[in-house]
Coordinates of C-alpha atoms and ligand atoms in Angstrom, one line a residue:
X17 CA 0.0 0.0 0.0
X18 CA 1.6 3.4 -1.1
X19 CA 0.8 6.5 0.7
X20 CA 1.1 10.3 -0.1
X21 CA 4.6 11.6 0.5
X22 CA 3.5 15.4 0.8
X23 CA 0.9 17.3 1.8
X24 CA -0.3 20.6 0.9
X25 CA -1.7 23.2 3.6
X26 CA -3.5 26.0 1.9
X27 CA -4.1 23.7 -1.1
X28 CA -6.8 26.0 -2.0
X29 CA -5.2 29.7 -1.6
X30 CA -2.7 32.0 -3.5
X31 CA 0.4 30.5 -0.8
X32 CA 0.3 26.9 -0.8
X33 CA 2.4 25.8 1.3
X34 CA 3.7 21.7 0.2
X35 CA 5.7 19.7 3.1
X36 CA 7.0 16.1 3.8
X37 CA 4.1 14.4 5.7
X38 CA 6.4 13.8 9.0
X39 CA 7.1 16.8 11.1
X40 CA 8.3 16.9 14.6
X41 CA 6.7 18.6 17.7
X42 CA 9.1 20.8 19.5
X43 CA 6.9 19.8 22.7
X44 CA 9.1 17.5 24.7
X45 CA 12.5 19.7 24.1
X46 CA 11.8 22.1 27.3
X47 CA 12.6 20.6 30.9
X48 CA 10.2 18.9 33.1
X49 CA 6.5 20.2 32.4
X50 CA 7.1 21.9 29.3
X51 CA 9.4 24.5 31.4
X52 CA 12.8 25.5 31.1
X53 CA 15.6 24.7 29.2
X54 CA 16.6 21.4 27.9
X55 CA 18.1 18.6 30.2
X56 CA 20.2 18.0 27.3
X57 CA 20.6 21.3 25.1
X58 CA 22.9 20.1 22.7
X59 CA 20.9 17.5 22.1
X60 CA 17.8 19.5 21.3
X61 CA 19.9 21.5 18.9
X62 CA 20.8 18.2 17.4
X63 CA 17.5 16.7 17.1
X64 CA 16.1 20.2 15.1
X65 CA 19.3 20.5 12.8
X66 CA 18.4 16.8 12.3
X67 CA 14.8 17.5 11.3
X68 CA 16.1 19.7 8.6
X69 CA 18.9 17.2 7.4
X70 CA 16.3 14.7 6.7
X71 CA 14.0 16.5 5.1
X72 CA 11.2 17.1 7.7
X73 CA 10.4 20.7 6.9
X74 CA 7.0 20.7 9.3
X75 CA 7.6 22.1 12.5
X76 CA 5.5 22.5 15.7
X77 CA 5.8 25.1 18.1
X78 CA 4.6 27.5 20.6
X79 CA 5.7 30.1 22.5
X80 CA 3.9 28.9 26.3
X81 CA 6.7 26.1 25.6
X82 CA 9.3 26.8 27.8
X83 CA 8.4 29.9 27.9
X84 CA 9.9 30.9 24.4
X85 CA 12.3 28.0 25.0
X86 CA 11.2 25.6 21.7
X87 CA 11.1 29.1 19.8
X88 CA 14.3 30.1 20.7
X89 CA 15.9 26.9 20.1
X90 CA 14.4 26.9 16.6
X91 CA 15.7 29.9 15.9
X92 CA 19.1 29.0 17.0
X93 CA 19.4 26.0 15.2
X94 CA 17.8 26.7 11.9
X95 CA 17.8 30.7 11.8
X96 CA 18.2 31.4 8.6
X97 CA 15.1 29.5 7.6
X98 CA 15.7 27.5 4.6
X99 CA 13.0 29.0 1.8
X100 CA 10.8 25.5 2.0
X101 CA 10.4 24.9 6.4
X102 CA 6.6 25.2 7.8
X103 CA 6.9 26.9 11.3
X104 CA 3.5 26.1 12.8
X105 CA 2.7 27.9 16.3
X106 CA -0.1 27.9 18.6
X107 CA -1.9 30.4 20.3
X108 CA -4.8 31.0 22.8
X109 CA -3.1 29.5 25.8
X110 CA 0.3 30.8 28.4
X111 CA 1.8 29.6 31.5
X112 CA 1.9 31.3 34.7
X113 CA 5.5 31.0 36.6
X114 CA 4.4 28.1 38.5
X115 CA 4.2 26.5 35.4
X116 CA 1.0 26.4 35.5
X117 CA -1.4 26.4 32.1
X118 CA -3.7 29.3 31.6
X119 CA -6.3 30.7 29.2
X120 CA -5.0 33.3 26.6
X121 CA -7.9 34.1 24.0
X122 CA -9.3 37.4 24.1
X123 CA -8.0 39.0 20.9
X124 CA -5.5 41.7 22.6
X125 CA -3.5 38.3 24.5
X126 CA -3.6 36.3 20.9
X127 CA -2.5 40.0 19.3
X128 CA 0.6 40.0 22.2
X129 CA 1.1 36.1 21.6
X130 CA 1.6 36.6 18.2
X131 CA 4.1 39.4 18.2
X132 CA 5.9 37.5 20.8
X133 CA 6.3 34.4 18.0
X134 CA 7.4 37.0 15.5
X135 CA 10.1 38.2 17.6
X136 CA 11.4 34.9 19.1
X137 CA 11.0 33.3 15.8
X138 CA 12.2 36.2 14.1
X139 CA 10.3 36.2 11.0
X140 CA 8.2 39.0 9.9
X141 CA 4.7 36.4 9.0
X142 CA 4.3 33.1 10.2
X143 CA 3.2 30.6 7.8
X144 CA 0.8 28.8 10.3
X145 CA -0.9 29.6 13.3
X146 CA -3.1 27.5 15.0
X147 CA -5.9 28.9 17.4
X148 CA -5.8 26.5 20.2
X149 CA -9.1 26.2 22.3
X150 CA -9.0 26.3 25.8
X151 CA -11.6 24.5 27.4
X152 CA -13.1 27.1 30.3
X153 CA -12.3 30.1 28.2
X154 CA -15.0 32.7 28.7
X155 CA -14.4 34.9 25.6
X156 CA -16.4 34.0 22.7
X157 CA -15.3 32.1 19.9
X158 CA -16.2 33.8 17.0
X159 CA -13.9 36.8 18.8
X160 CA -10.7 35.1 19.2
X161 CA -11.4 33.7 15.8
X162 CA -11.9 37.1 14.2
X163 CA -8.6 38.2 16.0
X164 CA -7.1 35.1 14.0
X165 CA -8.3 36.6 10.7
X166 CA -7.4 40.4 11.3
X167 CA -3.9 39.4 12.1
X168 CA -4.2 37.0 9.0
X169 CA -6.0 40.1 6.8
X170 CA -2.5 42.6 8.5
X171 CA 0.0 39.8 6.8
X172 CA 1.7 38.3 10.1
X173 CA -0.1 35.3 9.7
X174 CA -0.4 33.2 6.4
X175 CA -2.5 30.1 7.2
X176 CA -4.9 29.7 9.9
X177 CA -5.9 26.7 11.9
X178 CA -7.4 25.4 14.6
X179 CA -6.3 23.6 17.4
X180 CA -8.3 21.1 19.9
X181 CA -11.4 22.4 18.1
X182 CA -14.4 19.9 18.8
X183 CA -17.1 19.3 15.5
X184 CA -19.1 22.0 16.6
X185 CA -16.2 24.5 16.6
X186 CA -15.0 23.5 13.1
X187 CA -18.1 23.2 11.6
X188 CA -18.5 26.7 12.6
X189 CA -15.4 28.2 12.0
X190 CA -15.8 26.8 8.2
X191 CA -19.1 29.3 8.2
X192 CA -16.5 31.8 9.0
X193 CA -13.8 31.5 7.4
X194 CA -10.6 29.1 5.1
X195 CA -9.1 26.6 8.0
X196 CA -5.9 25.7 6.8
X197 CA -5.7 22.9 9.1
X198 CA -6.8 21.2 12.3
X199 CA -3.9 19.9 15.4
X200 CA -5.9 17.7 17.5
X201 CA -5.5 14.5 19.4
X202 CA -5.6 11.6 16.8
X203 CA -4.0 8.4 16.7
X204 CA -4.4 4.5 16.2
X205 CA -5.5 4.2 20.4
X206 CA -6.8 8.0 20.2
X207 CA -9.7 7.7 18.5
X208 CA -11.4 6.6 21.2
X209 CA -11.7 9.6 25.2
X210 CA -8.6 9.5 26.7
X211 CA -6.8 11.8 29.2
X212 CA -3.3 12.9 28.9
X213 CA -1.9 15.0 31.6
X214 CA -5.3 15.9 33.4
X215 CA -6.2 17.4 30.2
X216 CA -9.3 17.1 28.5
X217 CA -9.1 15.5 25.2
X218 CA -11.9 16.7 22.6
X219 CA -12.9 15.8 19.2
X220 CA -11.1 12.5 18.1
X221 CA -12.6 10.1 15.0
X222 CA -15.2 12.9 14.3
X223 CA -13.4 16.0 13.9
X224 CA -10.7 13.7 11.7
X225 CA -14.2 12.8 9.8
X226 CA -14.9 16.5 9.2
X227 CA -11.8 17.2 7.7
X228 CA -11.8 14.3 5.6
X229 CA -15.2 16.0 4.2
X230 CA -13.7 19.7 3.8
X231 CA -10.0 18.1 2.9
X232 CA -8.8 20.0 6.0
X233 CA -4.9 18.7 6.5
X234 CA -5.3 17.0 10.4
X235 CA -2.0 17.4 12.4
X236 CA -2.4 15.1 15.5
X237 CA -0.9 15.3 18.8
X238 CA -0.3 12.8 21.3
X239 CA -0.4 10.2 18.7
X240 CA 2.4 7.9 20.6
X241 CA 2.4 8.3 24.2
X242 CA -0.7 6.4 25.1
X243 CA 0.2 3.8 22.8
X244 CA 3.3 3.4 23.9
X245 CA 2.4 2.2 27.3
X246 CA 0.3 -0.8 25.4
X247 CA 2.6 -3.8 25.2
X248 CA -0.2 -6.2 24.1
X249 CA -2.3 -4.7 20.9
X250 CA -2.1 -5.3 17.3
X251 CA 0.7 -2.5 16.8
X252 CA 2.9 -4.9 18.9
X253 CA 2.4 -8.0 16.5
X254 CA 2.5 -5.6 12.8
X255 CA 6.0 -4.3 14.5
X256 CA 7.7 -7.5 14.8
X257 CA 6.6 -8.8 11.0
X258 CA 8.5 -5.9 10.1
X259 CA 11.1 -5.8 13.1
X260 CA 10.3 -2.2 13.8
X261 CA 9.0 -0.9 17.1
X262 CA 5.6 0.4 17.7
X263 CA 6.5 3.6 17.8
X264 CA 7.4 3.2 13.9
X265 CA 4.0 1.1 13.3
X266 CA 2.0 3.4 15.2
X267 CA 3.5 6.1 12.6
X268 CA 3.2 4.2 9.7
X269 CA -0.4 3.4 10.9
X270 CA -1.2 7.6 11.0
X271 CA 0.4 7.6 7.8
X272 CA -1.1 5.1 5.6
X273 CA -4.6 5.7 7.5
X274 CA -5.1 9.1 5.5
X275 CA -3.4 11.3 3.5
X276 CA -4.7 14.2 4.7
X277 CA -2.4 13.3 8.4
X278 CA 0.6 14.8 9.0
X279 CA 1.8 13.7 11.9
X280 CA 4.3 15.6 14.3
X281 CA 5.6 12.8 16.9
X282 CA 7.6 14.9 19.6
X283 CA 10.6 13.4 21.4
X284 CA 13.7 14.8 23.2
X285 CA 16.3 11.7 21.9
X286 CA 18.2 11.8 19.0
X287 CA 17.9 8.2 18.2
X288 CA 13.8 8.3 18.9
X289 CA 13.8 10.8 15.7
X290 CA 15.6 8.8 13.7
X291 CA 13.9 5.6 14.8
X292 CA 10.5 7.9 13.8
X293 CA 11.7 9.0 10.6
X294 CA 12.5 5.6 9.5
X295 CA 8.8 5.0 9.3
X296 CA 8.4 7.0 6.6
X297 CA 9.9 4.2 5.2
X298 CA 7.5 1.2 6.3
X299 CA 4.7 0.3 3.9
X300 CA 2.0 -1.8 5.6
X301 CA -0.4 -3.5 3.5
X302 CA -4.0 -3.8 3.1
X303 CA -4.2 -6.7 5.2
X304 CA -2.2 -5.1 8.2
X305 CA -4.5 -2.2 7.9
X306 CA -7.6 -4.4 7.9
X307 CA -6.1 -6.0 10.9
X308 CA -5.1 -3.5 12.8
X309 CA -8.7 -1.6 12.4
Ligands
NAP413 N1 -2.2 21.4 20.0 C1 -2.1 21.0 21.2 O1 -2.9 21.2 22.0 C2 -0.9 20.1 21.5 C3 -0.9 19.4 22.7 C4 0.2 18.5 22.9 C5 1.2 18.4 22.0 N2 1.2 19.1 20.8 C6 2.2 19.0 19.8 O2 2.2 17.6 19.3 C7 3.5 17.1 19.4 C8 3.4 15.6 19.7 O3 2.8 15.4 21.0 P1 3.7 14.9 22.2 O4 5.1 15.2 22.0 O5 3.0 15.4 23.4 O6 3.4 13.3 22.2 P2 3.7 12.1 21.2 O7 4.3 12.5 20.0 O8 2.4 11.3 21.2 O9 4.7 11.3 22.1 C9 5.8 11.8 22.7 C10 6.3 10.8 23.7 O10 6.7 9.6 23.0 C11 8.0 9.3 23.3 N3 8.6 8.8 22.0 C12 8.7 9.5 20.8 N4 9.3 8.7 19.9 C13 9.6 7.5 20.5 C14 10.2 6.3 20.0 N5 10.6 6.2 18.8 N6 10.3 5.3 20.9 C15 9.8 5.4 22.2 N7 9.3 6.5 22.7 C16 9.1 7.6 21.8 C17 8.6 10.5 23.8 O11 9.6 10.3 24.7 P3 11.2 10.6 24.4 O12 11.3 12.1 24.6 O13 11.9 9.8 25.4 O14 11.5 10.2 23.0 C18 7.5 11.2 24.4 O15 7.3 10.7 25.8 C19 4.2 17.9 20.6 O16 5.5 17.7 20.5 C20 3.6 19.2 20.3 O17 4.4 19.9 19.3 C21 0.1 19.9 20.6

């Protein structure tokens, strides 16, 4: 079974924007809790001029990691930009000093957030911004949305997308306005509730369905961790036919399940990204993919 190679993200605009369909999240480079810098910073710096050795040109950030710290090391490693690299942020959410996570949505803190990107990124637009919904906010969502859209209209952002959206959201936002892309929770053990962190996880199989309907590009998170911890499913049995580890087959899974995926697996090892990027190279048939469901 083949699989498409590339993925397009503003298919239908005036900037299309065409990447490898494995990125990397910059999530797990920060210390403990998202906070702080690196254990290992030369590793981090590693693993991100890796990304761009091999080709991933997809990357996921946001400035409540660290805070700044994923940003800045971006910026260190790769800055200058080569002309084809996707820098996708998030906004609508910070941290408090106690490394806490707090709402950030009313359109003067997603204004202040995305300045903040601009100038830790240092890049005068960024290519892909994704509005990411808090649950508890108490500002309307049409008016962080609209926020999303001036700053798109004033040129700092190319591409909007959403961002732990649930169907109602999108559906809405679609009434509204071009989504260039979703980043929610999706994954071979995700599509059923989960919690990750204490966090609640919205959306799942049908949000993925909704974008499968619009031809919304999906970027999932937290598409490995749960599974990881499984040690007696089907992944376990596809990755020793092809003596890889689940981590691979739960990738290759994301990736021959639907084009429209691109996934962003996040890890702080050096050899975890490689292992990941190897499964770019698996191709599962139509009989694993039947089996695995
Ligand atoms: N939009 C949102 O709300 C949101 C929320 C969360 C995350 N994200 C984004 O999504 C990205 C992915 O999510 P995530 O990083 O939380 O979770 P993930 O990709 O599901 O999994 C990361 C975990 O898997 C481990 N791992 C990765 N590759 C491995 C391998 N080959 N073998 C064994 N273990 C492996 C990592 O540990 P090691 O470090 O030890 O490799 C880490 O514990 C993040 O980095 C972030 O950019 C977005």
């Amino acid at each position: 079974m083949s699989f498409k190679e590339t993925i397009t993200i503003g298919a239908n605009t005036n900037n299309p924007l065409t990447v490898k369909r494995l990125g990397y999240g910059t999530m797990q480079l920060p210390g403990e809790h998202v906070w702080g810098e690196p254990k290992n910073r030369d590793e981090a710096l590693q693993i991100l001029k890796t990304t761009s050795e091999q080709g991933i040109n997809f990357l996921d950030t946001a400035d409540y990691y660290g805070q700044d710290v994923t940003n800045r090391l971006i910026k260190e490693a790769l800055y200058p930009y080569k002309d084809d690299l996707v820098i996708c942020t998030k906004v609508g959410a910070n941290r408090g000093e106690d490394k806490s996570w707090g709402i950030y949505d009313k359109p003067e803190d997603l204004r202040a957030s995305i300045e903040n990107n601009l100038r830790t990124l240092k890049t005068e637009q960024i290519q892909l911004v994704h509005f990411r919904v808090m649950p508890g906010s108490t500002t309307p969502f049409e008016e962080s949305l609209n926020a999303m859209f001036e700053m798109q209209r004033e040129g700092k952002i190319m591409h909007v997308g959403l961002s732990n959206v649930t169907p109602e959201e999108l559906t809405k936002t679609l009434a509204m306005g071009n989504v260039a892309s979703v980043e929610n929770t999706f994954g071979y053990e995700q599509r059923k509730s989960f919690s990750a962190y204490g966090m609640e996880i919205r959306g799942m199989q049908e949000v993925m369905d909704i974008c499968i309907e619009n031809n919304i590009p999906m970027v999932p998170f937290f598409s490995l961790q749960s599974s990881l911890h499984n040690k007696e499913n089907k992944i376990v049995e596809i990755a020793k036919k092809y003596n890889a580890s689940p981590a691979q087959i739960n990738l290759a899974w994301l990736l021959h399940y639907n084009d429209l995926i691109l996934p962003i697996p996040g890890t702080s090892k050096l050899n975890h990204l490689n292992e990941n990027i190897k499964a770019f190279d698996i191709r599962l048939t139509d009989e694993d993919m039947a089996f695995l469901g």
